[in-house]
XYZ file of C-alpha atoms in Angstrom:
718
model
C 135.817 49.347 32.854
C 134.288 52.105 30.489
C 133.456 49.504 27.856
C 131.976 47.369 30.426
C 129.938 50.000 31.916
C 128.636 51.131 28.443
C 127.470 47.215 27.971
C 125.663 47.149 31.368
C 123.878 50.458 30.696
C 122.488 49.499 27.169
C 122.349 45.670 27.435
C 120.987 45.157 30.922
C 117.552 44.156 29.895
C 114.307 46.030 30.376
C 114.933 47.524 33.737
C 118.388 49.006 32.498
C 116.635 50.400 29.568
C 113.770 51.812 31.489
C 116.437 53.530 33.826
C 118.272 54.958 31.272
C 115.177 56.296 29.532
C 113.800 57.969 32.834
C 117.424 59.341 33.456
C 117.599 60.925 29.988
C 114.122 62.242 30.279
C 115.229 63.962 33.539
C 118.255 65.310 32.508
C 116.748 66.715 29.196
C 113.873 68.583 31.017
C 116.516 69.780 33.580
C 119.025 71.013 31.205
C 116.480 72.546 28.954
C 114.977 74.886 31.702
C 118.659 75.586 33.013
C 119.698 76.872 29.275
C 116.365 78.743 29.359
C 117.090 80.372 32.630
C 120.729 81.079 31.522
C 119.250 82.610 28.121
C 116.675 84.756 30.073
C 119.494 86.197 32.012
C 121.134 87.064 28.633
C 118.232 88.391 27.194
C 117.602 90.546 30.208
C 120.985 92.161 29.987
C 120.920 92.792 26.333
C 117.427 94.516 26.914
C 118.958 96.629 29.767
C 122.033 97.591 27.247
C 119.459 98.775 24.471
C 117.447 100.590 27.121
C 120.494 102.470 28.249
C 121.338 103.516 24.763
C 117.577 105.018 24.729
C 118.332 106.991 27.692
C 121.948 107.999 27.464
C 124.395 110.352 29.027
C 126.223 113.292 27.161
C 129.235 112.569 25.019
C 131.140 115.078 23.645
C 134.410 113.481 23.047
C 135.833 112.552 19.385
C 136.024 114.560 16.249
C 132.320 113.806 15.006
C 129.719 116.680 15.000
C 127.498 116.494 17.661
C 123.904 115.188 17.635
C 121.587 116.892 19.850
C 119.294 114.275 21.719
C 116.219 114.629 24.080
C 114.460 111.681 25.272
C 111.030 111.961 26.772
C 108.145 109.673 27.665
C 104.374 110.036 26.429
C 101.538 107.681 27.172
C 98.457 106.371 25.027
C 95.728 104.202 26.774
C 98.280 103.439 29.711
C 101.151 102.376 27.374
C 104.246 104.247 27.474
C 105.481 105.666 24.256
C 109.258 106.742 24.118
C 109.795 110.075 22.115
C 113.373 111.014 21.055
C 114.123 114.313 19.111
C 117.509 114.638 17.419
C 119.170 117.363 15.237
C 122.295 116.720 13.491
C 124.773 119.650 13.827
C 126.890 118.630 10.725
C 127.395 115.834 7.958
C 129.514 113.589 10.442
C 127.089 113.545 13.392
C 126.173 110.008 14.491
C 123.106 108.274 13.346
C 120.789 106.875 16.104
C 120.669 103.273 16.278
C 118.089 101.306 14.437
C 117.462 103.482 11.629
C 118.982 104.649 8.276
C 120.034 108.048 8.705
C 119.155 110.662 11.031
C 115.661 112.245 10.309
C 115.528 116.012 9.346
C 113.151 118.675 10.303
C 109.569 117.684 9.835
C 110.460 113.780 9.662
C 110.103 110.844 11.866
C 110.730 107.192 12.511
C 108.285 104.820 14.314
C 108.648 101.357 15.731
C 106.511 98.731 14.190
C 104.219 98.402 17.255
C 103.978 102.287 17.379
C 103.168 102.080 13.556
C 100.175 99.627 14.078
C 98.949 101.830 16.900
C 98.798 105.005 14.638
C 96.999 103.146 11.976
C 94.279 101.818 14.355
C 93.306 105.078 16.007
C 92.197 108.458 14.552
C 94.764 111.032 14.064
C 93.451 113.462 16.751
C 93.807 110.879 19.311
C 97.566 110.069 18.367
C 98.830 110.525 15.000
C 98.563 114.503 15.302
C 101.360 114.680 18.351
C 104.057 113.832 15.516
C 103.262 116.140 12.718
C 105.568 115.517 9.705
C 106.515 112.844 7.250
C 106.915 108.992 8.427
C 110.197 107.893 6.493
C 110.735 104.700 7.989
C 110.619 101.837 10.570
C 113.144 101.821 13.770
C 114.643 98.201 13.619
C 115.480 95.914 16.406
C 118.740 97.225 17.361
C 117.206 100.362 18.426
C 114.128 98.686 20.237
C 114.054 97.265 23.831
C 111.278 94.861 22.999
C 109.099 93.886 19.912
C 106.241 95.695 21.668
C 108.309 99.035 22.277
C 106.412 102.163 21.423
C 109.167 104.477 20.029
C 109.208 107.457 17.583
C 112.375 109.279 16.700
C 111.616 112.724 15.455
C 113.851 115.514 13.559
C 114.158 118.890 14.513
C 116.721 121.778 13.932
C 119.386 121.962 16.339
C 117.892 125.330 18.133
C 114.466 123.465 18.637
C 116.050 120.399 20.066
C 118.290 122.230 22.137
C 115.534 123.725 23.828
C 113.826 120.707 24.678
C 114.061 119.386 28.228
C 116.614 116.816 29.020
C 118.482 117.897 25.663
C 122.073 116.840 25.413
C 124.892 116.588 22.733
C 126.349 113.240 21.699
C 129.110 112.476 19.364
C 128.562 108.380 19.781
C 125.417 106.452 19.955
C 124.744 102.838 20.871
C 127.643 102.478 23.096
C 125.951 103.198 26.532
C 126.842 100.133 28.860
C 123.745 98.448 30.626
C 122.953 100.054 33.773
C 123.237 97.838 36.837
C 119.891 96.433 37.895
C 120.364 94.824 41.458
C 116.796 94.476 42.059
C 116.220 92.595 38.694
C 119.406 90.247 39.378
C 118.181 89.542 42.858
C 114.762 88.437 41.500
C 116.011 86.420 38.903
C 118.782 84.847 41.296
C 115.968 83.816 43.832
C 113.652 82.484 41.194
C 116.253 80.896 39.330
C 117.274 79.107 42.622
C 113.775 78.164 43.265
C 113.776 76.377 39.976
C 116.974 74.863 39.752
C 116.450 73.093 42.977
C 113.496 70.885 41.838
C 115.523 70.392 38.770
C 118.359 68.874 41.093
C 115.848 66.694 42.894
C 114.250 65.553 39.794
C 117.996 64.550 38.273
C 119.078 63.088 41.511
C 115.708 61.022 42.109
C 116.014 59.726 38.667
C 119.673 58.764 39.028
C 118.798 56.983 41.993
C 116.330 54.801 40.402
C 116.304 51.149 41.431
C 119.553 52.176 43.663
C 119.009 48.907 46.001
C 118.978 46.628 43.074
C 122.010 48.243 41.655
C 123.877 48.322 44.909
C 123.058 44.482 45.297
C 124.469 43.961 41.812
C 127.581 46.157 42.315
C 128.040 44.583 45.722
C 128.293 41.155 44.159
C 130.988 42.551 41.645
C 132.766 43.480 44.582
C 132.632 40.022 46.279
C 134.033 38.615 43.095
C 137.074 40.711 43.070
C 136.021 44.408 41.735
C 137.713 47.225 43.450
C 135.642 50.320 44.668
C 137.266 52.339 41.742
C 136.137 50.059 39.274
C 132.717 49.920 40.552
C 132.678 53.712 40.650
C 133.819 53.800 36.943
C 130.800 51.531 35.914
C 128.329 53.670 37.878
C 129.565 56.866 36.437
C 129.709 55.270 32.987
C 126.052 54.227 33.179
C 124.655 57.346 34.629
C 126.633 59.641 32.136
C 125.580 57.923 29.244
C 122.057 58.536 29.886
C 122.780 62.174 31.042
C 124.882 62.745 27.788
C 121.602 61.609 25.818
C 119.292 63.875 27.797
C 121.655 67.007 27.821
C 121.667 66.717 23.739
C 117.614 66.577 23.864
C 117.632 69.523 26.354
C 119.409 71.406 23.854
C 117.082 70.376 21.122
C 114.121 71.390 23.538
C 115.642 74.771 24.217
C 116.049 75.814 20.691
C 112.526 74.619 19.576
C 110.923 76.659 22.254
C 112.982 79.710 22.343
C 110.556 81.886 20.376
C 107.871 80.630 22.665
C 109.831 81.700 25.813
C 110.838 85.024 24.335
C 107.210 86.093 24.411
C 106.764 85.511 27.875
C 107.211 89.391 29.233
C 109.548 88.330 32.249
C 110.583 91.921 32.743
C 107.010 93.645 31.784
C 107.769 93.377 28.052
C 108.865 90.382 25.617
C 112.193 89.581 24.289
C 113.346 89.081 20.765
C 114.115 85.616 19.950
C 117.670 86.566 19.308
C 117.990 88.051 22.795
C 117.437 84.424 24.083
C 121.037 83.368 23.264
C 123.607 81.208 24.791
C 127.295 82.190 25.277
C 130.316 79.581 25.042
C 130.448 79.526 28.877
C 126.699 78.834 29.050
C 126.825 75.965 26.626
C 129.903 74.199 28.275
C 128.287 74.781 31.693
C 125.393 72.695 30.903
C 127.005 70.402 28.322
C 129.638 69.320 30.874
C 127.861 70.157 34.039
C 124.656 67.804 33.599
C 126.487 64.526 32.857
C 129.053 65.387 35.714
C 126.128 66.024 38.157
C 124.153 62.885 37.045
C 127.754 60.762 37.482
C 128.134 62.453 40.901
C 124.549 61.509 42.238
C 125.444 57.862 40.826
C 128.514 57.817 43.135
C 126.834 59.416 45.979
C 123.987 56.447 45.819
C 126.814 53.737 45.986
C 128.465 54.900 49.142
C 127.241 51.908 51.150
C 128.924 49.537 48.368
C 132.245 51.477 48.842
C 132.435 50.833 52.609
C 132.090 47.111 52.175
C 130.484 44.746 49.621
C 128.402 43.731 52.748
C 127.272 47.166 53.611
C 124.200 46.603 51.387
C 122.764 44.026 53.910
C 123.257 46.338 56.803
C 120.236 48.120 56.796
C 118.887 49.848 60.133
C 116.539 52.593 60.809
C 118.433 55.917 60.765
C 118.463 58.161 63.439
C 115.422 60.310 63.907
C 115.798 64.102 63.106
C 115.822 66.313 65.989
C 114.080 69.803 66.538
C 117.088 71.932 66.158
C 116.605 71.924 62.529
C 113.918 74.478 63.231
C 116.383 76.949 64.025
C 117.403 78.358 60.717
C 113.787 79.047 59.682
C 113.045 80.824 62.872
C 116.244 83.004 62.747
C 115.043 84.078 59.048
C 111.692 84.941 60.456
C 113.224 86.840 63.424
C 115.508 88.814 60.805
C 112.575 89.861 58.858
C 110.755 91.109 62.265
C 113.747 92.893 63.072
C 113.840 94.790 59.771
C 110.399 96.417 60.376
C 111.799 98.528 63.099
C 115.381 98.827 61.976
C 115.313 98.980 58.173
C 118.795 100.153 56.695
C 118.466 103.425 54.682
C 120.355 102.463 51.591
C 119.497 99.649 48.966
C 122.658 97.893 49.472
C 122.164 97.660 53.065
C 118.316 96.751 52.676
C 119.465 93.706 50.417
C 122.026 92.675 53.224
C 119.194 92.234 55.530
C 116.281 91.028 53.497
C 118.298 88.418 51.146
C 119.882 86.497 54.280
C 116.448 86.578 55.971
C 114.823 84.931 53.043
C 117.488 82.402 52.247
C 117.556 81.614 55.964
C 114.071 80.707 55.602
C 114.858 78.756 52.386
C 117.494 76.763 53.913
C 115.478 76.169 57.216
C 112.508 74.605 55.368
C 114.490 72.165 53.558
C 116.476 71.192 56.946
C 113.370 71.219 58.913
C 111.535 68.979 56.156
C 112.606 65.642 57.609
C 111.456 66.800 61.073
C 108.168 68.145 59.776
C 107.581 64.743 57.984
C 108.543 62.728 61.167
C 106.137 64.838 63.182
C 103.408 64.344 60.593
C 103.847 60.691 60.555
C 103.795 60.135 64.125
C 100.490 62.085 64.734
C 99.256 60.087 61.729
C 100.128 56.777 63.563
C 98.529 57.919 66.710
C 95.152 58.539 65.159
C 95.216 55.745 62.495
C 92.159 53.753 62.280
C 93.083 51.552 59.243
C 95.911 49.262 58.399
C 97.274 51.087 55.429
C 97.388 54.487 57.530
C 99.328 52.766 60.205
C 101.772 50.938 57.833
C 102.489 54.246 55.790
C 102.863 56.414 58.968
C 105.204 53.873 60.444
C 107.461 53.826 57.417
C 107.662 57.706 57.159
C 108.532 57.879 60.819
C 111.258 55.306 60.435
C 112.912 57.120 57.507
C 111.658 60.873 57.185
C 114.333 61.792 55.033
C 113.537 59.500 52.146
C 109.969 60.417 52.346
C 110.705 64.245 52.127
C 113.441 63.971 49.605
C 111.332 63.750 46.609
C 108.951 66.698 47.695
C 111.527 69.125 48.879
C 111.915 70.603 45.644
C 107.981 71.302 45.561
C 108.141 72.914 49.111
C 110.915 75.406 48.256
C 109.527 76.336 44.841
C 106.043 76.955 46.624
C 107.678 79.174 49.140
C 109.716 81.205 46.431
C 106.650 81.768 44.347
C 104.221 82.486 47.161
C 106.721 85.270 48.368
C 106.864 86.787 44.923
C 103.252 86.524 44.131
C 102.224 87.799 47.550
C 104.629 90.775 47.238
C 103.810 91.471 43.457
C 99.970 91.176 44.306
C 100.194 93.856 47.135
C 102.226 96.597 45.267
C 100.075 96.494 42.379
C 96.938 96.632 44.547
C 98.583 99.861 46.247
C 100.465 101.481 43.278
C 98.035 100.455 40.430
C 96.309 102.704 38.184
C 93.234 104.894 39.413
C 90.124 102.900 39.496
C 87.924 103.083 36.156
C 85.031 105.368 36.566
C 86.718 107.308 39.560
C 87.085 111.074 39.257
C 90.734 111.164 38.931
C 90.711 108.602 36.291
C 89.139 110.972 33.970
C 91.524 113.877 34.701
C 94.248 114.798 32.239
C 97.100 117.079 33.671
C 100.095 118.868 32.133
C 102.830 120.132 34.568
C 104.712 123.030 33.232
C 108.445 123.790 34.092
C 109.389 127.266 35.141
C 110.763 128.433 31.857
C 108.040 126.903 29.807
C 106.578 129.111 27.275
C 102.884 130.671 27.965
C 99.978 128.627 27.025
C 98.120 130.073 23.969
C 94.587 131.576 24.744
C 93.011 129.258 22.174
C 94.219 126.102 24.026
C 91.426 126.325 26.510
C 88.698 127.020 23.965
C 89.965 124.096 21.760
C 90.004 121.751 24.926
C 86.608 122.934 26.107
C 85.251 122.022 22.374
C 86.466 118.363 22.758
C 83.340 116.165 23.207
C 83.453 114.743 26.712
C 85.560 117.568 28.301
C 83.530 118.942 31.287
C 86.123 121.809 32.067
C 89.697 122.934 31.510
C 91.541 125.456 33.655
C 95.154 126.558 34.986
C 96.687 126.255 38.358
C 98.755 128.911 38.745
C 102.077 129.341 40.959
C 101.560 130.540 44.485
C 104.093 133.059 45.500
C 103.842 132.299 48.963
C 104.221 128.270 48.763
C 106.849 128.129 51.230
C 104.517 129.115 54.052
C 101.131 128.283 52.231
C 99.482 124.980 52.703
C 99.028 124.036 49.070
C 101.584 125.185 46.028
C 98.931 126.247 43.863
C 96.248 128.935 43.135
C 93.001 128.863 41.154
C 89.858 131.176 41.108
C 86.940 129.633 43.046
C 84.479 129.764 40.389
C 86.762 127.491 38.072
C 86.860 124.449 40.641
C 84.626 121.695 39.553
C 82.290 120.568 42.107
C 83.821 116.957 42.153
C 87.291 118.396 43.349
C 85.688 120.432 46.237
C 84.963 124.130 47.041
C 86.493 127.225 48.403
C 86.237 128.382 51.969
C 83.141 130.795 52.693
C 83.885 134.302 51.095
C 87.106 133.402 49.382
C 87.668 134.293 45.593
C 91.093 132.577 45.176
C 91.902 129.156 46.762
C 95.010 127.456 47.576
C 94.902 123.977 45.761
C 97.250 121.052 44.921
C 98.942 120.947 41.797
C 96.460 118.952 39.966
C 93.403 119.696 42.321
C 94.184 115.960 44.162
C 96.657 115.938 46.937
C 99.433 113.364 46.706
C 98.167 109.763 47.986
C 94.534 111.058 48.068
C 91.657 110.891 45.954
C 89.232 113.534 44.624
C 86.526 114.656 46.992
C 83.440 116.834 46.556
C 83.531 117.501 50.263
C 86.918 119.064 50.461
C 87.259 122.820 51.460
C 90.162 124.508 49.986
C 91.730 127.142 52.200
C 91.532 130.868 51.012
C 94.440 132.483 49.399
C 95.857 136.106 50.201
C 96.256 136.817 46.307
C 93.257 138.966 44.911
C 91.623 137.608 42.016
C 92.809 140.620 39.635
C 96.279 139.428 40.026
C 95.721 135.891 39.641
C 95.977 135.813 35.902
C 99.305 137.599 36.106
C 101.023 134.784 37.764
C 102.690 131.825 35.934
C 100.856 128.674 34.979
C 102.018 125.946 37.066
C 99.659 122.977 35.654
C 96.699 122.816 32.930
C 93.910 120.351 34.275
C 91.319 118.909 32.115
C 88.474 117.205 33.553
C 86.721 114.833 31.147
C 84.187 112.224 31.323
C 86.933 109.331 31.574
C 86.510 107.836 27.993
C 89.586 106.726 26.384
C 88.877 108.940 23.197
C 88.420 111.866 25.247
C 91.207 111.479 27.176
C 93.701 111.054 24.242
C 92.336 113.823 22.340
C 93.073 116.102 25.116
C 96.385 114.849 25.650
C 96.925 115.537 22.126
C 95.685 118.976 22.131
C 98.144 119.765 25.111
C 101.068 118.443 23.275
C 100.532 119.964 20.016
C 99.995 123.450 21.779
C 103.013 123.007 24.120
C 105.326 120.581 22.406
C 108.378 121.286 24.745
C 106.945 119.749 27.766
C 109.034 117.830 30.330
C 106.457 115.526 31.544
C 103.871 114.477 29.430
C 100.220 115.069 29.896
C 99.062 112.204 32.022
C 96.237 110.593 33.781
C 96.696 109.435 37.294
C 97.565 105.880 37.118
C 99.764 106.197 33.739
C 103.231 105.867 35.616
C 101.714 103.331 38.056
C 99.997 101.327 35.147
C 103.347 100.870 33.543
C 104.951 99.759 37.113
C 102.039 97.451 37.503
C 102.405 95.920 34.234
C 106.187 95.287 34.873
C 105.254 93.458 38.104
C 102.417 91.607 36.450
C 105.284 90.223 34.278
C 107.094 89.079 37.162
C 103.928 87.728 38.521
C 103.260 85.697 35.293
C 106.913 84.581 35.529
C 106.039 83.145 39.216
C 103.037 81.363 37.754
C 105.055 79.831 35.183
C 107.681 78.690 37.852
C 104.781 77.408 39.919
C 103.825 75.117 37.162
C 107.318 73.838 35.997
C 108.388 73.251 39.686
C 105.039 71.583 40.199
C 105.520 69.269 37.013
C 109.070 68.514 38.187
C 107.763 67.485 41.636
C 105.197 65.222 40.066
C 107.710 63.401 38.014
C 110.270 63.140 41.031
C 107.367 61.625 42.933
C 106.582 59.320 40.207
C 110.319 58.126 39.824
C 110.348 57.906 43.391
C 107.121 56.056 43.880
C 108.297 53.623 41.050
C 111.869 53.051 42.563
C 110.131 52.523 46.034
C 107.857 49.815 44.442
C 110.546 47.821 42.675
C 112.590 47.936 45.586
C 109.962 46.832 48.092
C 108.333 43.976 45.632
C 109.449 41.222 48.114
C 108.042 42.816 51.253
C 104.477 43.728 49.579
C 104.337 40.221 47.785
C 104.723 38.829 51.361
C 102.130 41.072 52.791
C 99.786 39.888 49.742
C 100.521 36.258 50.605
C 99.534 36.860 54.356
C 96.095 38.137 53.217
C 96.560 41.925 52.637
C 94.435 43.004 49.877
C 95.974 44.954 47.032
C 93.912 48.031 47.740
C 95.443 48.210 51.059
C 98.937 48.271 49.444
C 97.830 50.881 47.150
C 96.357 53.184 50.010
C 99.857 52.495 51.770
C 101.957 53.794 48.769
C 99.283 56.740 48.127
C 99.313 57.858 51.701
C 103.424 57.482 51.823
C 103.585 60.307 49.047
C 100.334 62.418 49.263
C 100.468 63.169 53.002
C 103.817 64.531 53.174
C 103.471 66.459 49.803
C 100.176 68.330 51.100
C 101.570 68.942 54.363
C 104.847 70.522 53.127
C 102.888 72.513 50.684
C 100.797 74.118 53.474
C 103.736 74.748 55.444
C 105.729 76.290 52.493
C 102.696 78.613 51.478
C 102.062 79.638 55.050
C 105.654 80.656 55.585
C 105.915 82.365 52.010
C 102.908 84.628 52.910
C 104.460 85.329 56.455
C 107.808 86.206 54.760
C 106.171 88.415 52.163
C 104.038 90.343 54.876
C 107.081 90.958 56.909
C 108.925 92.052 53.748
C 106.044 94.515 52.706
C 105.951 95.936 56.163
C 109.518 96.504 56.697
C 110.275 97.898 53.176
C 107.053 99.661 52.019
C 104.839 99.912 55.179
C 102.058 97.647 53.103
C 100.004 95.171 54.604
C 99.809 91.880 52.627
C 97.033 91.353 50.258
C 95.905 87.805 49.476
C 97.016 86.729 46.108
C 94.328 86.513 43.294
C 92.409 83.316 43.183
C 94.131 82.128 39.911
C 97.289 81.637 42.371
C 95.222 79.186 44.216
C 93.902 77.554 41.224
C 97.209 76.955 39.654
C 98.569 75.545 43.196
C 95.293 73.240 43.405
C 95.633 71.979 39.912
C 99.269 71.433 40.219
C 98.956 69.434 43.362
C 96.183 67.592 42.049
C 98.314 66.808 38.968
C 100.921 65.467 41.068
C 98.404 63.178 43.153
C 97.232 62.012 39.732
C 100.836 61.051 38.853
C 100.908 59.321 42.127
C 97.732 57.389 41.330
C 98.935 56.549 37.679
C 101.922 54.568 39.377
C 99.752 52.509 41.512
C 98.457 49.834 38.764
C 102.139 48.792 38.690
C 101.932 47.620 42.241
C 99.850 44.494 41.288
C 101.875 43.337 38.591
C 105.301 43.590 40.538
C 104.079 41.849 43.734
C 102.919 38.549 42.522
C 103.610 35.234 44.443
C 106.522 34.584 42.301
C 108.241 37.732 43.702
C 108.186 36.441 47.385
C 110.590 33.426 46.577
C 113.978 33.430 48.709
C 116.893 35.254 47.127
């Protein structure tokens, strides 16, 4: 029977060959995207492992000489620079990963991206922060990404031991990857939203011409074939195309691996080698894709297994009931309740939000046929043309079939709408300070309690930089426990853009950086008077140094370089309001880009599924359409029927999915962060509209087939 199934698969005429090609193409696209998803997960894990090695824990076991190690962050034009200071205490000290040897005092290694940055800007903006001799490049093994900005500087053991966060290490490069439950959760949800359209596409392609094949297999049953033999033939036929498609999927994956690695899924691109596949991944796809196609073929022949005459017993299926809305409503209710009862731990929050979102996703799929039926009945009630009435009646009679091909689009649009809505809102609330604002031009350096005193020449050097308006120190308030603000400053030094002192005060209580937390700079602010006399102010330790600039990038970076050169033992690098937020926003924008990629991919798959579904429906209804043409129905009416049957449910479920996605995103933001949803950027709407228009174009491209297959010769009695 296996040989017979192969013969039917490859020698069954043009119809069989077309079906094989469509199934192979569907499996190729599906397996290629599945391989990309698995490789992406492996790349994230590899990236996290190298990231953990850059931020290690102390290790003092073993006989090796300890290596002093201090990791800190710096910034340049909003980009994070990782700065590692090391010092070997003996000849057996370990060497940091990615470099030839541990740099000595006055030596350093840089990453390729940082090397380009150093060459592209004047030394007083960046290179002067790292005095000494550049002795080499950090290799990929020591970098989290090709775009990582990293410098590894050498020093004496006493120098590095005195730096913040200094530790001793006897081994390097063996730090395990840190668990990232949030990232894994996002990857899982997005992968689910992508894989579902893949399964829909493969299943739809496998069911192509299901009615014609059922008739052929039923005839084989009537001449003596057993259900088992029929199952073997169907499985061989589907698996043959699936094996070819899976092989093509592997070719597509390795051909596009470099381009996929450049997409910043985690806010930074991957090395192409990170997009690797394990043996289990390869076996999962190589065996799972053909097995899934064979299973879909088996499912499509369930009527033949009941009876060889079961194919002719076609009755209207039972209409879906309104109870299908219950899971979706439960999911919305869970997110509503989370607003007032948010668990305090991250695990507890995941236990609330994830089931709520999954309930909505499952509810959308379960409620899809009911929504299709309701929409079809409304369309039938207000139909004024024959085409509209015929399309509405057919959708109302079998809404499950009408919804099946577009269910992947519905789920993908929901997942990506939630992701884009959440990301857009977080970026808007936590993004960098607006360009041109007062705080965007402020450079602040916060000093720890044990920091050395700032040299007197520092403020003179800062004020001499072109574009610097003022430079001053905020000193520690000795009464900060009972005071309204933790810092002190002379009233004469407060720039007008940051407010003024109370009437008659000489010293004011101010915020550490002259900008209160979660507020903006204000020239109308009145700072409270301090009890410390002006003569005693300079005897207090410096809490922070604030430089007010004109906001130009060159002035900001020159000021930052001057601060770091004068006070190299900083714990937190001199920063501009928005540095930390900009880094976080860039990561989120990477996820937003990933969401946009998924929208395009899922809509493409949905369009392919629709095309296959429309073509399959046309070939299965050739005789009824031919009879309609013989009875006087114009071809344009039949084309309108086919277009309405596909387009109306697709547009309706797209609107429902996007609406539910925005609602779920708003409830999540309110419960988790207290934010109000901000509408996604116009490009999201453009991508959705263009994608849906492309799906409509795919449907339109199948309509010319209608006239060719519904000629008078098709209406003969069979």
